[in-house]
Amino acid sequence: MCEAKNLGPVSGPNRQRDLCTFCTISLDQEEVFRTKVFDKSVSPFYGEDFYFEIPRPFQCLSFYVYAKSVFQRDLPVGKVSIRKDDLCKYSGKEHWFSLHPVDPNSEVQGKVHLEMRLNEVITENGSVGQHLLVRIIECQGLPLISGQNCDPYATVSLVGPARSDQKKTKVKKKTSNPQFEETFFFEVTRSSSYSKKSHFQVEEEDIEKLEIKVDLWNNENLAQDVFLGETRVPVKILQNDRIHKAWYLLQPKGNGSKSKSDDLGSLRLKLTYIEDTVLPSAYYTPLCNLLLKSPDVKPISASAAHILGDICRERYEAVLPTVRLLLHHNRCVPFVSAVAALELDNTQEANTIFRGNSLATRCIDDMMKIVGKNYLAVTLKPVIDEICESNKTCEIDPVKLKEGDNVEVNKENLQGYVQKVFSSITQSSSSCPPLMCDVFRSLRHLACKRFPADPHVQYSAVSSFVFLRFFAVAVLTPHSFQLRSHHPDPEISRTLTLISKTIQTLGSWGSLSKKLSSFKETYMYDFFKSFQEDKCIEKVKKFLDEISSNVSKESSGLEDAVVLKEGEVQKRAQGRKRLGKKNFKKRWLRVTNRELSYHKHKGKEALCIINVKNIQAVEKLDESAFNRKNMFQVVHSEKPLYVQAGNCVEASEWLEVLGPVSRCNEGRLSTFHPSNYSSGAWQCCKSQSSNAPGCKPCTTTVLANLQLDIDCDRETERIFSLLSSNDTKLQNMEDACASMAVYQGPQREQEDYSKFTIQEPKETFQTLKQLRNIMEELQRQHNIRRDTTAQYGSLDNPIVGKTS
């Protein structure tokens, strides 16, 4: 999310020159993220990145700009809504979108299931008329109202130029998926011989002009009911005595605001949207097995995983699914070692080791981000939080100093922060994940073998990753590593930049044969005089030795508790009091590497503390349990803790955090109840014993030293998609191998062949042929799936009804 420009005026007391705005991201009408408030600008630069997996079906991805208000509700400035089907048009590109007005009648989502039939009936006097049957069966995906399920009802109308008959269903309480199952009858036409006086203006009406109109509303009791959406179906599509049964997408009212979007300004966005259709597991087995064999292929450049990295060299995200797949099957270390050895063979100078953006460096970068997520939180989050919240000035560049700044005070502030970050890192070896240590140990061994005469290369091989590509980058952009919820403001960002530069240099001291004597900036050289170089070198080398040696390290268990996630949720009362009402209350939920707790408000004493070692399961809860969305449960030795997150993405994030910290507990359950126990029975399986074993398998556990949730089928499908989109390069590589194997002289079209790493053309050609055969079969299965696409009007392919 980049910036807005020329934001228009809003209704209310805010003046345009005092406009303080923020932007939100919503899946349909469910807000999932919001930026910080940008003060007093009609062209704010938000500059925030949000990456998330979409955990449910949706129709639109929407961006709302709001004006912040102190004394009343925040006022909408405008919105950008992009339909799911159109997201691919904008993926990977920056684009300016015009803001459109936010009209309550256009904020709709969900679909309705209808059954309709037009019958001919014969009256007592023998004349023929037509009757319409409309059955409203159910709705799905209606929006939350103020964060809660709505109380929906439907009105069904037969409308035309001279008539409007309306009927109403019963109200369904607290649900976004109401089951109505109500049938309504309408008299469409009657014979002119019909003697009774009609309440219609005409006796016979042209059926071409009649429509069935279905409106969904939220019952507000004392307030005005809220419009949830409508659909209109022409009566003419109904053939006599034929039942028309279909799902329809709800649409906005056609009489919404007609304000010109040009008056509201525009929003610059860069979207990256990826959607894959995942087949059953059996179809991915051949490709998965071929990829997992990669570490054993000689040379490594002939392996399927290396070929993927070679043809997708310009796409950084291409390596990630391969790394995740190899991690899940415990094959990452041998593959990384093999590609690192290949890179070292082509490195001529020890001081340029692992400097480029190669396959080896990309694999290790992704591995560290996945495996080292909690390691970063434990090591850096407390000090990063302190830096961001204490807001001390640390600028030491004379050119950038503000009036009244004291450079010596700033230097002292910066030095204090650097010492805290540096100490946190160099004292964290016991927390470094074993898999990262395995990779660092392999890099150290390979570097010594390649440059045996250089005693410092064993350190630079490791520090180039752990300091330069891991810790320094996390300090510079804490939001990208989930260490902070938002990008820091410019002044804090500048402080983090100076700290990151310093950490990079301190980390490289322990791996250089000569001490640093020159810096790009003079003020940085003066700043470094304050550090005791010899002591820093000693600490860096000791740390690098500890994370890359064969000596096993045991944690002392004395590390401070580190907050992994916290935020406001709705928690169901535990019902400890016999007469207490089991309701939902707002609570501040907090999870650390040691315990889960909830508090009345942020910063208050804990009302309840659960040791993470006592957590037996963390699973989603069916919406039917409490008629609430986005719920999950924490099963422990006492009663389950039922929690409702603010939105679907946040619910997934809680599960992602709570799952890994408890997944290896000894008391983990193998099954759980996806609903609650009430009225003397579990609502999911109807078992009457409150201690009955669960009726659904728990989330599968994984390797203890990784604690990752990896969907191998999805990762393999992503790899297939990448291979398919680079089919031309695969063909070129295959042609190059064939040519090199047959023609052993000087290579023709060398500039094309040089784009690929081909050491053994015959071995590489064989792998390419295997890939080609596997891809053809997977493509065939995808084509079969497309041929059996859900019928138009079904739940998965609803009809887009017309609007007024």
CSV table of N, CA and C in Angstrom, one decimal, residues 220-285:
chain,number,residue,atom,x,y,z
A,220,GLU,N,-32.7,-4.7,13.2
A,220,GLU,CA,-32.0,-3.9,14.2
A,220,GLU,C,-33.0,-3.6,15.4
A,221,ASN,N,-34.2,-4.2,15.4
A,221,ASN,CA,-35.1,-4.0,16.5
A,221,ASN,C,-35.5,-2.5,16.6
A,222,LEU,N,-34.8,-1.8,17.5
A,222,LEU,CA,-35.3,-0.4,17.7
A,222,LEU,C,-34.7,0.6,16.7
A,223,ALA,N,-33.7,0.2,16.0
A,223,ALA,CA,-33.1,1.1,15.0
A,223,ALA,C,-33.6,0.7,13.6
A,224,GLN,N,-33.2,1.5,12.6
A,224,GLN,CA,-33.5,1.2,11.2
A,224,GLN,C,-32.8,-0.1,10.8
A,225,ASP,N,-33.5,-1.0,10.1
A,225,ASP,CA,-32.9,-2.2,9.6
A,225,ASP,C,-31.8,-1.9,8.6
A,226,VAL,N,-30.7,-2.7,8.6
A,226,VAL,CA,-29.6,-2.5,7.7
A,226,VAL,C,-29.7,-3.3,6.4
A,227,PHE,N,-29.5,-2.7,5.3
A,227,PHE,CA,-29.6,-3.4,4.0
A,227,PHE,C,-28.3,-4.3,3.8
A,228,LEU,N,-28.5,-5.6,3.5
A,228,LEU,CA,-27.4,-6.5,3.3
A,228,LEU,C,-27.1,-6.9,1.9
A,229,GLY,N,-28.1,-6.6,1.0
A,229,GLY,CA,-27.9,-7.0,-0.4
A,229,GLY,C,-29.2,-7.4,-1.1
A,230,GLU,N,-29.1,-7.4,-2.4
A,230,GLU,CA,-30.3,-7.8,-3.2
A,230,GLU,C,-30.0,-8.5,-4.4
A,231,THR,N,-30.9,-9.3,-5.0
A,231,THR,CA,-30.8,-9.8,-6.3
A,231,THR,C,-32.1,-9.8,-7.0
A,232,ARG,N,-32.1,-9.6,-8.3
A,232,ARG,CA,-33.3,-9.5,-9.1
A,232,ARG,C,-33.3,-10.6,-10.2
A,233,VAL,N,-34.4,-11.3,-10.4
A,233,VAL,CA,-34.4,-12.4,-11.4
A,233,VAL,C,-35.6,-12.1,-12.3
A,234,PRO,N,-35.4,-12.0,-13.6
A,234,PRO,CA,-36.6,-11.7,-14.5
A,234,PRO,C,-37.5,-13.0,-14.5
A,235,VAL,N,-38.8,-12.7,-14.4
A,235,VAL,CA,-39.7,-13.8,-14.4
A,235,VAL,C,-39.7,-14.6,-15.8
A,236,LYS,N,-39.3,-13.9,-16.8
A,236,LYS,CA,-39.4,-14.5,-18.2
A,236,LYS,C,-38.4,-15.7,-18.3
A,237,ILE,N,-37.4,-15.8,-17.5
A,237,ILE,CA,-36.5,-16.9,-17.6
A,237,ILE,C,-37.1,-18.2,-17.1
A,238,LEU,N,-38.2,-18.1,-16.4
A,238,LEU,CA,-38.8,-19.3,-15.9
A,238,LEU,C,-39.8,-19.9,-17.0
A,239,GLN,N,-39.5,-21.1,-17.3
A,239,GLN,CA,-40.4,-21.8,-18.3
A,239,GLN,C,-41.5,-22.5,-17.5
A,240,ASN,N,-42.6,-22.7,-18.1
A,240,ASN,CA,-43.8,-23.3,-17.5
A,240,ASN,C,-43.5,-24.6,-16.9
A,241,ASP,N,-43.8,-24.8,-15.6
A,241,ASP,CA,-43.7,-26.1,-15.0
A,241,ASP,C,-42.3,-26.6,-14.9
A,242,ARG,N,-41.3,-25.7,-15.1
A,242,ARG,CA,-39.9,-26.1,-14.9
A,242,ARG,C,-39.3,-25.4,-13.7
A,243,ILE,N,-38.7,-26.2,-12.8
A,243,ILE,CA,-38.1,-25.6,-11.5
A,243,ILE,C,-36.8,-25.0,-11.9
A,244,HIS,N,-36.6,-23.7,-11.5
A,244,HIS,CA,-35.3,-23.1,-11.6
A,244,HIS,C,-34.7,-22.9,-10.2
A,245,LYS,N,-33.6,-23.6,-10.0
A,245,LYS,CA,-33.0,-23.6,-8.7
A,245,LYS,C,-31.5,-23.2,-8.8
A,246,ALA,N,-31.1,-22.1,-8.2
A,246,ALA,CA,-29.8,-21.6,-8.4
A,246,ALA,C,-29.3,-20.7,-7.2
A,247,TRP,N,-28.0,-20.5,-7.1
A,247,TRP,CA,-27.4,-19.5,-6.2
A,247,TRP,C,-27.2,-18.2,-6.9
A,248,TYR,N,-27.5,-17.1,-6.2
A,248,TYR,CA,-27.3,-15.8,-6.8
A,248,TYR,C,-26.4,-15.0,-5.8
A,249,LEU,N,-25.4,-14.2,-6.4
A,249,LEU,CA,-24.6,-13.3,-5.6
A,249,LEU,C,-25.5,-12.1,-5.3
A,250,LEU,N,-25.4,-11.7,-4.0
A,250,LEU,CA,-26.1,-10.4,-3.6
A,250,LEU,C,-25.4,-9.2,-4.2
A,251,GLN,N,-26.2,-8.2,-4.6
A,251,GLN,CA,-25.7,-7.1,-5.3
A,251,GLN,C,-26.1,-5.8,-4.5
A,252,PRO,N,-25.4,-4.7,-4.8
A,252,PRO,CA,-25.7,-3.4,-4.2
A,252,PRO,C,-27.1,-2.9,-4.7
A,253,LYS,N,-27.6,-1.9,-4.0
A,253,LYS,CA,-28.8,-1.3,-4.5
A,253,LYS,C,-28.4,-0.4,-5.7
A,254,GLY,N,-29.2,-0.3,-6.7
A,254,GLY,CA,-28.9,0.5,-7.8
A,254,GLY,C,-29.0,1.9,-7.6
A,255,ASN,N,-29.7,2.4,-6.5
A,255,ASN,CA,-29.9,3.8,-6.3
A,255,ASN,C,-28.9,4.4,-5.3
A,256,GLY,N,-27.7,3.8,-5.3
A,256,GLY,CA,-26.6,4.3,-4.4
A,256,GLY,C,-26.1,5.6,-4.8
A,257,SER,N,-25.1,6.1,-4.0
A,257,SER,CA,-24.6,7.5,-4.3
A,257,SER,C,-24.0,7.6,-5.7
A,258,LYS,N,-24.3,8.7,-6.3
A,258,LYS,CA,-23.8,9.0,-7.7
A,258,LYS,C,-22.7,10.0,-7.7
A,259,SER,N,-22.0,10.2,-6.5
A,259,SER,CA,-20.9,11.2,-6.5
A,259,SER,C,-19.8,10.8,-7.4
A,260,LYS,N,-19.2,11.8,-8.0
A,260,LYS,CA,-18.1,11.6,-8.9
A,260,LYS,C,-16.9,11.1,-8.2
A,261,SER,N,-16.3,10.0,-8.6
A,261,SER,CA,-15.1,9.5,-7.9
A,261,SER,C,-13.9,10.4,-8.1
A,262,ASP,N,-13.9,11.2,-9.2
A,262,ASP,CA,-12.8,12.1,-9.4
A,262,ASP,C,-12.6,13.1,-8.3
A,263,ASP,N,-13.7,13.4,-7.6
A,263,ASP,CA,-13.6,14.4,-6.5
A,263,ASP,C,-13.0,13.8,-5.2
A,264,LEU,N,-12.8,12.5,-5.2
A,264,LEU,CA,-12.4,11.9,-3.9
A,264,LEU,C,-10.9,11.6,-3.8
A,265,GLY,N,-10.2,11.8,-4.9
A,265,GLY,CA,-8.8,11.5,-4.9
A,265,GLY,C,-8.5,10.1,-5.4
A,266,SER,N,-7.3,9.6,-5.3
A,266,SER,CA,-6.9,8.3,-5.8
A,266,SER,C,-5.9,7.6,-4.8
A,267,LEU,N,-5.7,6.3,-5.0
A,267,LEU,CA,-4.9,5.5,-4.1
A,267,LEU,C,-3.9,4.7,-5.0
A,268,ARG,N,-2.6,4.8,-4.7
A,268,ARG,CA,-1.7,4.0,-5.4
A,268,ARG,C,-1.4,2.7,-4.7
A,269,LEU,N,-1.6,1.5,-5.4
A,269,LEU,CA,-1.4,0.2,-4.8
A,269,LEU,C,-0.5,-0.7,-5.6
A,270,LYS,N,0.2,-1.5,-5.0
A,270,LYS,CA,0.9,-2.6,-5.7
A,270,LYS,C,0.5,-3.9,-5.1
A,271,LEU,N,-0.2,-4.7,-5.9
A,271,LEU,CA,-0.8,-5.9,-5.5
A,271,LEU,C,-0.1,-7.1,-6.0
A,272,THR,N,0.1,-8.1,-5.2
A,272,THR,CA,0.6,-9.4,-5.7
A,272,THR,C,-0.4,-10.5,-5.3
A,273,TYR,N,-1.0,-11.1,-6.2
A,273,TYR,CA,-2.1,-12.1,-5.9
A,273,TYR,C,-1.8,-13.4,-6.6
A,274,ILE,N,-1.7,-14.4,-5.8
A,274,ILE,CA,-1.5,-15.8,-6.4
A,274,ILE,C,-2.6,-16.7,-5.9
A,275,GLU,N,-3.2,-17.4,-6.9
A,275,GLU,CA,-4.2,-18.4,-6.6
A,275,GLU,C,-3.9,-19.7,-7.3
A,276,ASP,N,-3.8,-20.8,-6.6
A,276,ASP,CA,-3.5,-22.1,-7.2
A,276,ASP,C,-4.7,-23.0,-6.9
A,277,THR,N,-5.0,-23.9,-7.8
A,277,THR,CA,-5.9,-25.0,-7.6
A,277,THR,C,-5.2,-26.2,-7.2
A,278,VAL,N,-5.4,-26.7,-6.0
A,278,VAL,CA,-4.6,-27.8,-5.5
A,278,VAL,C,-5.4,-29.1,-5.7
A,279,LEU,N,-4.7,-30.0,-6.4
A,279,LEU,CA,-5.3,-31.3,-6.7
A,279,LEU,C,-5.2,-32.3,-5.5
A,280,PRO,N,-5.8,-33.5,-5.5
A,280,PRO,CA,-5.5,-34.5,-4.5
A,280,PRO,C,-4.1,-34.9,-4.4
A,281,SER,N,-3.6,-35.3,-3.2
A,281,SER,CA,-2.2,-35.5,-3.0
A,281,SER,C,-1.5,-36.5,-3.9
A,282,ALA,N,-2.2,-37.5,-4.3
A,282,ALA,CA,-1.6,-38.6,-5.2
A,282,ALA,C,-1.1,-38.0,-6.5
A,283,TYR,N,-1.7,-36.9,-7.0
A,283,TYR,CA,-1.2,-36.4,-8.3
A,283,TYR,C,0.1,-35.7,-8.2
A,284,TYR,N,0.5,-35.3,-7.0
A,284,TYR,CA,1.7,-34.5,-6.8
A,284,TYR,C,2.9,-35.4,-6.4
A,285,THR,N,2.7,-36.7,-6.1
A,285,THR,CA,3.7,-37.6,-5.7
A,285,THR,C,4.9,-37.6,-6.6
